[in-house]
Short mmCIF file of C-alpha atoms in Angstrom, two decimals:
data_model
loop_
_atom_site.label_atom_id
_atom_site.label_comp_id
_atom_site.label_asym_id
_atom_site.label_seq_id
_atom_site.Cartn_x
_atom_site.Cartn_y
_atom_site.Cartn_z
CA UNK Z 13 159.34 81.89 174.58
CA UNK Z 14 158.82 81.72 178.23
CA UNK Z 15 161.06 83.55 180.77
CA UNK Z 16 161.44 80.10 182.50
CA UNK Z 17 162.74 78.04 179.11
CA UNK Z 18 165.35 81.23 178.79
CA UNK Z 19 166.46 79.78 181.98
CA UNK Z 20 166.51 75.65 181.46
CA UNK Z 21 168.03 76.89 178.10
CA UNK Z 22 171.67 78.94 179.72
CA UNK Z 23 171.36 76.66 182.68
CA UNK Z 24 171.83 74.12 180.29
CA UNK Z 25 174.66 76.52 178.40
CA UNK Z 26 176.04 77.42 181.48
CA UNK Z 27 177.13 73.75 182.11
CA UNK Z 28 178.01 72.82 178.72
CA UNK Z 29 180.26 75.75 178.89
CA UNK Z 30 181.75 74.57 181.80
CA UNK Z 31 182.44 70.98 181.04
CA UNK Z 32 184.54 72.77 177.94
CA UNK Z 33 186.16 75.11 179.94
CA UNK Z 34 187.51 71.80 182.43
CA UNK Z 35 188.33 69.99 178.98
CA UNK Z 36 190.63 72.58 177.64
CA UNK Z 37 192.43 73.11 181.64
CA UNK Z 38 193.12 69.10 181.19
CA UNK Z 39 194.91 70.23 177.61
CA UNK Z 40 196.31 73.19 178.96
CA UNK Z 41 197.79 70.73 181.90
CA UNK Z 42 198.93 67.85 179.78
CA UNK Z 43 200.90 70.44 177.45
CA UNK Z 44 202.44 72.02 180.39
CA UNK Z 45 203.55 69.04 181.03
CA UNK Z 46 205.03 68.63 177.34
CA UNK Z 47 206.32 71.95 177.94
CA UNK Z 48 208.23 71.63 180.75
CA UNK Z 49 209.71 67.89 179.41
CA UNK Z 50 210.77 69.71 176.16
CA UNK Z 51 212.63 72.59 178.14
CA UNK Z 52 214.11 71.43 180.91
CA UNK Z 53 216.88 67.72 180.64
CA UNK Z 54 215.91 66.68 184.33
CA UNK Z 55 214.46 63.22 184.19
CA UNK Z 56 210.43 64.19 183.96
CA UNK Z 57 207.79 61.37 184.07
CA UNK Z 58 204.15 61.18 183.93
CA UNK Z 59 203.41 58.94 186.73
CA UNK Z 60 200.91 58.45 189.16
CA UNK Z 61 201.30 61.77 191.84
CA UNK Z 62 200.50 63.89 188.50
CA UNK Z 63 197.43 61.87 187.60
CA UNK Z 64 196.45 62.57 191.32
CA UNK Z 65 196.95 66.59 190.80
CA UNK Z 66 195.19 66.46 187.60
CA UNK Z 67 191.73 64.82 189.94
CA UNK Z 68 192.65 67.50 192.24
CA UNK Z 69 192.65 69.91 189.72
CA UNK Z 70 189.25 69.18 187.90
CA UNK Z 71 187.48 68.67 190.86
CA UNK Z 72 189.10 72.85 192.24
CA UNK Z 73 187.89 74.37 188.68
CA UNK Z 74 184.35 72.46 188.59
CA UNK Z 75 183.98 73.86 191.80
CA UNK Z 76 185.46 77.27 190.92
CA UNK Z 77 184.18 77.81 188.10
CA UNK Z 78 180.60 77.18 189.68
CA UNK Z 79 181.19 79.44 193.10
CA UNK Z 80 183.12 82.48 190.79
CA UNK Z 81 179.66 82.39 188.51
CA UNK Z 82 182.73 82.05 185.42
CA UNK Z 83 179.77 80.39 183.85
CA UNK Z 84 177.46 83.24 183.78
CA UNK Z 85 176.90 85.12 180.47
CA UNK Z 86 177.32 88.77 181.70
CA UNK Z 87 175.79 90.96 178.41
CA UNK Z 88 177.37 93.78 179.31
CA UNK Z 89 180.15 92.83 181.32
CA UNK Z 90 184.28 94.45 179.64
CA UNK Z 91 186.79 91.97 178.57
CA UNK Z 92 189.20 93.81 181.37
CA UNK Z 93 187.08 92.79 183.53
CA UNK Z 94 186.75 89.07 182.46
CA UNK Z 95 190.13 88.86 182.34
CA UNK Z 96 190.91 90.26 186.23
CA UNK Z 97 187.99 87.52 187.08
CA UNK Z 98 189.48 84.58 185.33
CA UNK Z 99 193.23 86.03 186.85
CA UNK Z 100 191.59 86.03 190.25
CA UNK Z 101 190.53 82.51 190.13
CA UNK Z 102 193.43 80.72 188.45
CA UNK Z 103 195.46 82.15 191.13
CA UNK Z 104 193.19 80.90 194.09
CA UNK Z 105 193.39 77.55 192.12
CA UNK Z 106 196.80 77.86 191.44
CA UNK Z 107 197.34 77.87 195.42
CA UNK Z 108 195.16 74.81 196.28
CA UNK Z 109 197.24 73.11 193.53
CA UNK Z 110 200.42 73.73 195.44
CA UNK Z 111 198.45 73.24 198.44
CA UNK Z 112 197.52 69.57 197.24
CA UNK Z 113 201.33 69.37 196.46
CA UNK Z 114 202.37 69.98 200.25
CA UNK Z 115 199.41 67.78 202.07
CA UNK Z 116 199.78 65.28 199.79
CA UNK Z 117 203.51 65.17 199.18
CA UNK Z 118 203.91 64.67 196.00
CA UNK Z 119 207.03 65.10 195.99
CA UNK Z 120 207.47 64.58 192.15
CA UNK Z 121 205.42 67.14 190.93
CA UNK Z 122 207.19 70.18 189.67
CA UNK Z 123 207.05 74.27 190.51
CA UNK Z 124 207.24 74.94 187.67
CA UNK Z 125 204.68 72.67 185.34
CA UNK Z 126 202.60 74.09 188.02
CA UNK Z 127 203.96 78.15 186.71
CA UNK Z 128 204.05 77.23 183.05
CA UNK Z 129 200.32 75.03 183.68
CA UNK Z 130 198.63 78.96 185.46
CA UNK Z 131 200.30 80.47 182.62
CA UNK Z 132 198.76 78.93 180.07
CA UNK Z 133 195.50 77.44 181.42
CA UNK Z 134 194.44 81.42 182.14
CA UNK Z 135 195.17 82.28 178.56
CA UNK Z 136 193.92 79.72 177.12
CA UNK Z 137 190.01 80.10 179.16
CA UNK Z 138 190.42 83.87 178.33
CA UNK Z 139 189.89 83.44 174.46
CA UNK Z 140 187.91 80.51 174.30
CA UNK Z 141 185.72 83.09 176.60
CA UNK Z 142 186.25 86.12 174.20
CA UNK Z 143 185.78 84.25 170.76
CA UNK Z 144 182.75 82.76 173.22
CA UNK Z 145 181.72 85.58 173.94
CA UNK Z 146 182.08 87.69 170.56
CA UNK Z 147 179.73 84.17 168.92
CA UNK Z 148 177.18 85.31 171.35
CA UNK Z 149 177.68 89.53 170.47
CA UNK Z 150 176.52 88.55 167.04
CA UNK Z 151 174.12 86.30 167.81
CA UNK Z 152 172.32 88.54 170.12
CA UNK Z 153 172.37 91.47 167.53
CA UNK Z 154 170.80 88.65 165.66
CA UNK Z 155 167.56 88.50 167.72
CA UNK Z 156 168.26 85.26 168.69
CA UNK Z 157 168.61 84.79 173.03
CA UNK Z 158 166.79 87.93 173.72
CA UNK Z 159 165.70 88.42 177.19
CA UNK Z 160 162.12 90.58 176.72
CA UNK Z 161 162.31 93.69 179.10
CA UNK Z 162 159.63 95.89 180.89
CA UNK Z 163 161.31 99.71 181.82
CA UNK Z 164 159.50 101.70 184.02
CA UNK Z 165 160.91 105.35 184.37
CA UNK Z 166 160.67 108.72 183.87
CA UNK Z 167 161.40 111.80 182.12
CA UNK Z 168 165.37 110.75 183.38
CA UNK Z 169 164.81 107.18 181.58
CA UNK Z 170 165.63 108.32 178.04
CA UNK Z 171 169.47 107.54 178.40
CA UNK Z 172 169.31 103.38 179.07
CA UNK Z 173 166.09 103.21 176.86
CA UNK Z 174 168.96 104.86 174.13
CA UNK Z 175 171.38 102.21 175.15
CA UNK Z 176 169.04 99.42 175.48
CA UNK Z 177 168.26 100.14 171.38
CA UNK Z 178 171.53 100.67 169.94
CA UNK Z 179 173.74 97.56 171.82
CA UNK Z 180 171.80 95.19 170.53
CA UNK Z 181 175.05 92.99 171.23
CA UNK Z 182 173.35 92.61 174.69
CA UNK Z 183 170.07 90.87 173.37
CA UNK Z 184 167.57 92.77 175.58
CA UNK Z 185 164.44 93.95 173.81
CA UNK Z 186 162.03 96.27 175.59
CA UNK Z 187 158.77 95.00 175.27
CA UNK Z 188 156.51 97.70 177.39
CA UNK Z 189 157.92 101.24 179.21
CA UNK Z 190 155.82 102.23 182.15
CA UNK Z 191 156.19 106.25 182.17
CA UNK Z 192 153.63 109.11 182.81
CA UNK Z 193 156.25 111.01 180.81
CA UNK Z 194 155.55 113.16 178.27
CA UNK Z 195 159.24 113.06 176.21
CA UNK Z 196 159.23 108.97 176.67
CA UNK Z 197 155.85 108.98 174.88
CA UNK Z 198 156.75 111.49 172.38
CA UNK Z 199 160.06 109.78 171.40
CA UNK Z 200 159.19 106.00 171.57
CA UNK Z 201 155.36 105.38 171.55
CA UNK Z 202 155.77 103.98 167.68
CA UNK Z 203 158.73 101.74 168.88
CA UNK Z 204 157.03 100.29 172.37
CA UNK Z 205 153.81 99.93 173.75
CA UNK Z 206 153.04 103.16 176.39
CA UNK Z 207 151.54 102.82 179.69
CA UNK Z 208 150.62 104.44 182.43
CA UNK Z 209 151.89 104.37 185.51
CA UNK Z 210 148.52 103.08 187.31
CA UNK Z 211 148.81 100.17 185.20
CA UNK Z 212 148.76 96.87 187.44
CA UNK Z 213 152.18 95.45 188.02
CA UNK Z 214 150.44 91.67 189.30
CA UNK Z 215 148.57 92.15 185.66
CA UNK Z 216 151.39 92.34 183.70
CA UNK Z 217 154.20 89.91 184.78
CA UNK Z 218 151.32 87.08 184.31
CA UNK Z 219 149.80 88.66 180.88
CA UNK Z 220 153.30 88.93 179.44
CA UNK Z 221 156.61 87.06 178.79
CA UNK Z 222 159.13 89.19 180.91
CA UNK Z 223 162.31 88.19 182.04
CA UNK Z 224 163.48 91.77 183.78
CA UNK Z 225 162.03 94.64 184.76
CA UNK Z 226 164.39 97.57 184.87
CA UNK Z 227 163.26 100.42 187.41
CA UNK Z 228 165.27 104.03 186.27
CA UNK Z 229 163.36 106.58 188.53
CA UNK Z 230 165.03 109.68 189.63
CA UNK Z 231 162.76 110.38 192.42
CA UNK Z 232 162.68 106.45 193.94
CA UNK Z 233 159.33 105.73 195.63
CA UNK Z 234 159.96 103.78 198.50
CA UNK Z 235 156.36 102.06 198.39
CA UNK Z 236 156.52 101.82 194.74
CA UNK Z 237 159.37 100.04 195.30
CA UNK Z 238 158.98 97.12 197.31
CA UNK Z 239 155.62 96.35 195.88
CA UNK Z 240 158.06 95.77 192.25
CA UNK Z 241 160.35 94.21 194.28
CA UNK Z 242 157.37 91.59 195.97
CA UNK Z 243 155.97 91.32 192.44
CA UNK Z 244 158.66 90.16 190.25
CA UNK Z 245 160.30 88.03 193.32
CA UNK Z 246 156.94 86.23 193.25
CA UNK Z 247 157.01 84.86 189.36
CA UNK Z 248 160.65 84.62 189.15
CA UNK Z 249 161.21 87.92 186.92
CA UNK Z 250 165.07 89.75 187.30
CA UNK Z 251 164.40 92.99 189.50
CA UNK Z 252 166.95 96.27 187.83
CA UNK Z 253 167.35 99.53 190.19
CA UNK Z 254 169.04 101.51 187.98
CA UNK Z 255 169.20 105.67 189.67
CA UNK Z 256 170.98 108.79 188.54
CA UNK Z 257 172.05 110.19 191.35
CA UNK Z 258 174.66 106.69 191.25
CA UNK Z 259 175.93 108.40 187.82
CA UNK Z 260 176.13 111.93 188.68
CA UNK Z 261 178.78 111.62 191.29
CA UNK Z 262 181.30 109.83 189.12
CA UNK Z 263 182.22 107.62 191.80
CA UNK Z 264 182.72 104.26 191.80
CA UNK Z 265 180.27 101.92 194.33
CA UNK Z 266 179.79 98.49 195.60
CA UNK Z 267 177.06 96.83 197.47
CA UNK Z 268 178.26 96.11 201.20
CA UNK Z 269 176.51 94.68 204.47
CA UNK Z 270 176.68 95.96 208.10
CA UNK Z 271 175.61 92.39 209.40
CA UNK Z 272 172.65 91.73 207.47
CA UNK Z 273 171.93 95.45 206.01
CA UNK Z 274 172.52 96.02 202.15
CA UNK Z 275 174.36 99.49 201.75
CA UNK Z 276 174.93 101.19 198.31
CA UNK Z 277 178.90 102.00 199.13
CA UNK Z 278 180.40 105.14 197.05
CA UNK Z 279 183.91 104.96 196.98
CA UNK Z 280 186.34 108.18 196.47
CA UNK Z 281 189.49 105.62 196.43
CA UNK Z 282 190.25 102.76 194.91
CA UNK Z 283 188.15 100.07 196.13
CA UNK Z 284 190.23 96.62 194.83
CA UNK Z 285 191.23 95.48 198.63
CA UNK Z 286 193.28 92.50 197.01
CA UNK Z 287 195.35 94.90 194.96
CA UNK Z 288 195.63 97.16 198.18
CA UNK Z 289 196.54 94.55 200.23
CA UNK Z 290 199.33 93.50 197.23
CA UNK Z 291 200.23 97.44 197.08
CA UNK Z 292 201.08 97.19 201.32
CA UNK Z 293 203.19 93.87 201.50
CA UNK Z 294 205.31 95.16 198.03
CA UNK Z 295 205.86 98.33 200.36
CA UNK Z 296 206.69 96.48 203.11
CA UNK Z 297 209.12 93.50 201.69
CA UNK Z 298 210.72 96.02 199.27
CA UNK Z 299 211.55 98.72 201.86
CA UNK Z 300 213.16 96.08 204.05
CA UNK Z 301 214.92 95.32 200.96
CA UNK Z 302 216.61 98.50 200.24
CA UNK Z 303 216.93 99.61 204.21
CA UNK Z 304 219.02 96.44 204.44
CA UNK Z 305 221.38 96.53 200.98
CA UNK Z 306 221.14 100.35 201.76
CA UNK Z 307 222.45 101.35 204.84
CA UNK Z 308 225.65 101.54 204.09
CA UNK Z 309 225.13 103.83 201.78
CA UNK Z 310 223.11 105.43 204.70
CA UNK Z 311 225.82 105.60 206.81
CA UNK Z 312 228.39 106.88 204.78
CA UNK Z 313 225.57 109.92 204.01
CA UNK Z 314 225.27 110.51 207.88
CA UNK Z 315 229.05 110.73 208.18
CA UNK Z 316 229.26 113.00 205.55
CA UNK Z 317 226.50 115.12 207.53
CA UNK Z 318 228.13 115.29 210.61
CA UNK Z 319 231.53 116.14 208.99
CA UNK Z 320 229.92 119.10 206.54
CA UNK Z 321 228.10 120.91 209.36
CA UNK Z 322 227.10 120.34 213.11
CA UNK Z 323 223.32 119.20 213.98
CA UNK Z 324 221.29 115.99 214.11
CA UNK Z 325 221.95 113.72 211.51
CA UNK Z 326 217.86 112.91 210.61
CA UNK Z 327 215.85 115.48 210.11
CA UNK Z 328 212.03 114.83 211.94
CA UNK Z 329 209.00 116.83 211.12
CA UNK Z 330 205.58 116.62 211.81
CA UNK Z 331 203.30 115.82 208.81
CA UNK Z 332 199.65 114.75 207.35
CA UNK Z 333 199.02 110.91 206.89
CA UNK Z 334 196.09 108.84 206.26
CA UNK Z 335 192.88 110.76 206.41
CA UNK Z 336 194.38 113.36 208.67
CA UNK Z 337 196.56 110.83 211.02
CA UNK Z 338 199.59 113.25 212.07
CA UNK Z 339 203.50 111.74 212.15
CA UNK Z 340 206.78 111.75 212.16
CA UNK Z 341 208.64 112.29 208.28
CA UNK Z 342 212.36 111.51 208.65
CA UNK Z 343 215.03 112.53 205.91
CA UNK Z 344 218.34 112.91 205.60
CA UNK Z 345 218.82 116.80 207.74
CA UNK Z 346 220.04 119.04 204.93
CA UNK Z 347 219.36 122.57 206.02
CA UNK Z 348 220.91 123.81 208.74
CA UNK Z 349 220.44 123.75 212.13
CA UNK Z 350 218.27 126.61 212.45
CA UNK Z 351 216.26 126.30 209.44
CA UNK Z 352 212.97 126.90 210.99
CA UNK Z 353 214.24 129.49 212.66
CA UNK Z 354 215.08 131.39 209.21
CA UNK Z 355 211.91 130.47 207.71
CA UNK Z 356 210.40 133.98 207.57
CA UNK Z 357 213.53 135.47 206.81
CA UNK Z 358 213.43 133.88 203.12
CA UNK Z 359 209.59 133.19 202.84
CA UNK Z 360 210.04 136.16 200.17
CA UNK Z 361 211.81 134.05 198.13
CA UNK Z 362 208.73 131.03 197.61
CA UNK Z 363 208.47 129.98 193.66
CA UNK Z 364 205.11 128.17 194.81
CA UNK Z 365 202.28 128.95 194.68
CA UNK Z 366 199.08 128.40 196.81
CA UNK Z 367 200.56 126.84 200.50
CA UNK Z 368 203.68 125.12 199.35
CA UNK Z 369 206.92 126.86 200.68
CA UNK Z 370 209.19 125.62 198.29
CA UNK Z 371 212.58 127.20 197.15
CA UNK Z 372 215.30 126.00 194.91
CA UNK Z 373 217.76 127.29 195.43
CA UNK Z 374 217.31 127.96 199.47
CA UNK Z 375 219.96 129.79 201.24
CA UNK Z 376 220.00 127.42 203.74
CA UNK Z 377 220.76 124.62 202.40
CA UNK Z 378 224.01 122.74 203.19
CA UNK Z 379 226.58 122.02 201.02
CA UNK Z 380 226.54 118.50 201.66
CA UNK Z 381 222.25 118.39 201.64
CA UNK Z 382 222.41 120.07 198.70
CA UNK Z 383 223.97 116.94 196.86
CA UNK Z 384 221.40 114.88 198.90
CA UNK Z 385 218.64 117.25 197.06
CA UNK Z 386 219.74 117.07 193.84
CA UNK Z 387 220.56 112.84 194.10
CA UNK Z 388 217.11 112.77 196.27
CA UNK Z 389 218.28 110.93 198.64
CA UNK Z 390 217.31 112.67 201.30
CA UNK Z 391 214.96 111.01 200.93
CA UNK Z 392 216.28 107.40 202.00
CA UNK Z 393 215.23 107.35 205.65
CA UNK Z 394 211.81 107.56 204.81
CA UNK Z 395 212.56 103.37 204.02
CA UNK Z 396 211.74 103.83 208.13
CA UNK Z 397 207.80 105.66 207.13
CA UNK Z 398 207.64 102.66 205.26
CA UNK Z 399 208.69 99.68 207.65
CA UNK Z 400 206.38 101.61 209.82
CA UNK Z 401 203.49 101.79 207.87
CA UNK Z 402 202.59 105.44 207.67
CA UNK Z 403 203.56 105.79 203.75
CA UNK Z 404 204.35 103.70 201.05
CA UNK Z 405 206.65 104.08 197.57
CA UNK Z 406 204.26 105.87 195.72
CA UNK Z 407 201.29 108.14 196.52
CA UNK Z 408 200.66 111.45 197.39
CA UNK Z 409 203.85 113.55 199.24
CA UNK Z 410 202.11 114.15 203.10
CA UNK Z 411 201.46 118.02 203.62
CA UNK Z 412 202.55 119.58 206.54
CA UNK Z 413 199.56 120.85 208.53
CA UNK Z 414 199.93 124.40 207.44
CA UNK Z 415 199.49 123.71 204.34
CA UNK Z 416 196.40 120.87 204.78
CA UNK Z 417 194.40 124.40 206.68
CA UNK Z 418 194.16 126.46 203.76
CA UNK Z 419 193.64 123.71 200.99
CA UNK Z 420 190.21 124.49 198.96
CA UNK Z 421 187.15 121.52 200.42
CA UNK Z 422 188.00 119.51 197.10
CA UNK Z 423 191.79 119.05 198.09
CA UNK Z 424 191.46 117.32 200.83
CA UNK Z 425 190.69 114.19 198.93
CA UNK Z 426 193.91 113.57 198.04
CA UNK Z 427 194.68 112.87 201.86
CA UNK Z 428 192.22 109.34 201.76
CA UNK Z 429 195.01 107.11 199.96
CA UNK Z 430 198.13 106.71 202.32
CA UNK Z 431 201.50 109.51 201.46
CA UNK Z 432 204.40 108.25 199.62
CA UNK Z 433 208.27 109.09 198.38
CA UNK Z 434 206.75 110.17 194.88
CA UNK Z 435 203.83 110.17 192.20
CA UNK Z 436 202.67 111.75 189.33
CA UNK Z 437 203.79 115.09 190.25
CA UNK Z 438 207.22 114.28 191.45
CA UNK Z 439 207.81 112.62 188.11
CA UNK Z 440 207.18 115.67 185.76
CA UNK Z 441 209.35 117.94 184.14
CA UNK Z 442 210.26 121.53 185.55
CA UNK Z 443 207.56 120.34 188.23
CA UNK Z 444 208.30 123.50 189.99
CA UNK Z 445 206.51 125.36 187.86
CA UNK Z 446 203.51 123.98 187.85
CA UNK Z 447 200.84 125.33 190.08
CA UNK Z 448 199.46 124.40 192.93
CA UNK Z 449 196.34 123.13 191.75
CA UNK Z 450 196.85 121.49 188.85
CA UNK Z 451 199.95 119.52 191.70
CA UNK Z 452 196.74 118.22 192.91
CA UNK Z 453 194.99 117.53 190.41
CA UNK Z 454 197.34 115.24 189.37
CA UNK Z 455 197.05 113.70 193.22
CA UNK Z 456 193.83 113.15 192.58
CA UNK Z 457 194.20 111.53 189.40
CA UNK Z 458 196.39 109.27 190.74
CA UNK Z 459 193.57 108.57 193.19
CA UNK Z 460 191.23 107.97 191.24
CA UNK Z 461 193.36 105.92 188.52
CA UNK Z 462 195.28 104.00 190.44
CA UNK Z 463 197.13 99.99 189.72
CA UNK Z 464 199.60 98.75 190.63
CA UNK Z 465 200.92 99.00 186.92
CA UNK Z 466 200.66 102.94 187.75
CA UNK Z 467 202.56 102.57 190.70
CA UNK Z 468 205.10 100.28 188.56
CA UNK Z 469 205.52 102.82 185.97
CA UNK Z 470 206.13 105.68 188.83
CA UNK Z 471 208.34 103.96 190.18
CA UNK Z 472 210.57 103.80 187.19
CA UNK Z 473 209.97 107.74 186.33
CA UNK Z 474 210.97 108.49 190.09
CA UNK Z 475 214.66 107.19 189.05
CA UNK Z 476 214.73 108.31 185.57
CA UNK Z 477 213.79 111.36 187.15
CA UNK Z 478 216.34 111.73 190.07
CA UNK Z 479 218.90 110.77 187.51
CA UNK Z 480 218.24 113.43 184.60
CA UNK Z 481 218.01 116.08 187.41
CA UNK Z 482 214.48 116.82 184.73
CA UNK Z 483 212.22 117.13 187.55
CA UNK Z 484 214.07 120.90 189.24
#
């Protein structure tokens, strides 16, 4: 079975799966109409406008499935990643349908129907793909639909060889290994043909049925790499480049382009631009809504501060934000007006280790200020920082410059994400008893595991911490 035959067979299968998924989408379309008709009492008719929308859906879905590679059978892709891909694709498709309703003036079309169809279609297609993938994994583990792989490696290649051997459901069969490594020869010479590096790659590809070549040397030889890529390109063989340095960094990376020049970009913060855009949009929208709704509360707080002590209502302090940008943070004033001048006098009362200065029962705090700090209401003016784009609802707290100067180098990475009003440390029980280094680790944990779901969880945990007073 040659490489061309496998590719043709998979191409046919791609089209068959795309056809099945479009048929399932048509079924979901009609099911959504019946659900809409059953649960809503107003009159609903399957008229010409729904037939037009169905045709638009069929053509749009075919285009989306082909251009977004949903039909590709990724042998090692996780189901969570597949769900994310489908979610993005179906949302794009739903936007196309809503646009078609507006452009063609399909006034009879129910917006509720589109929402039902979107959710139902996503569930149907995802579960179909799960069942389909599980079936493919089973057949591949039984030796069907396997691809012959040629590995070019060194002493560090045993990990990837072992993973291919163990994960039979990937459908990869190691045909030969090219390596001068004695350890590789000792471990695998009974399982595969081990060849020396001096073998001619062009002749090997011509004489043997090879579907994919995996280059996994720790020290990459640029001239050798260029020759291998060209040799594979000549005969249509897939070439993979693997390096341990990408694993050792422990960071996420992706291929990006400056003009037409490709680069491997290593990320030290979340790289999902769509989700980050959604975070900024949610911050701005919720910041605007809360600013309007809480304006009477903020006015009452301002009056209380004025009555309680002399001085300004707001406290303004320079902080360090995203990647070292300086900005002024706003709070309701909770201390006497000369608090900064009195700091040296109370320095010995500091309860935090590291560069952070914090006193639970600070004698400089006013009566109203103590109540504001206990309830967290002193942070409300930071809504204006959110509206200015300087802060987020959830993110590492912005430090002052003096603290940053005392950071260890690894702690500076907490500045790689927009600062927030609350984060993991702020929701921890008895947070003031946590060592500074642990606080920094929690902030980096937030950055490394960030998602919109995590933001939502921390948002509600913050309210719980404020109500229960468990963070102080």
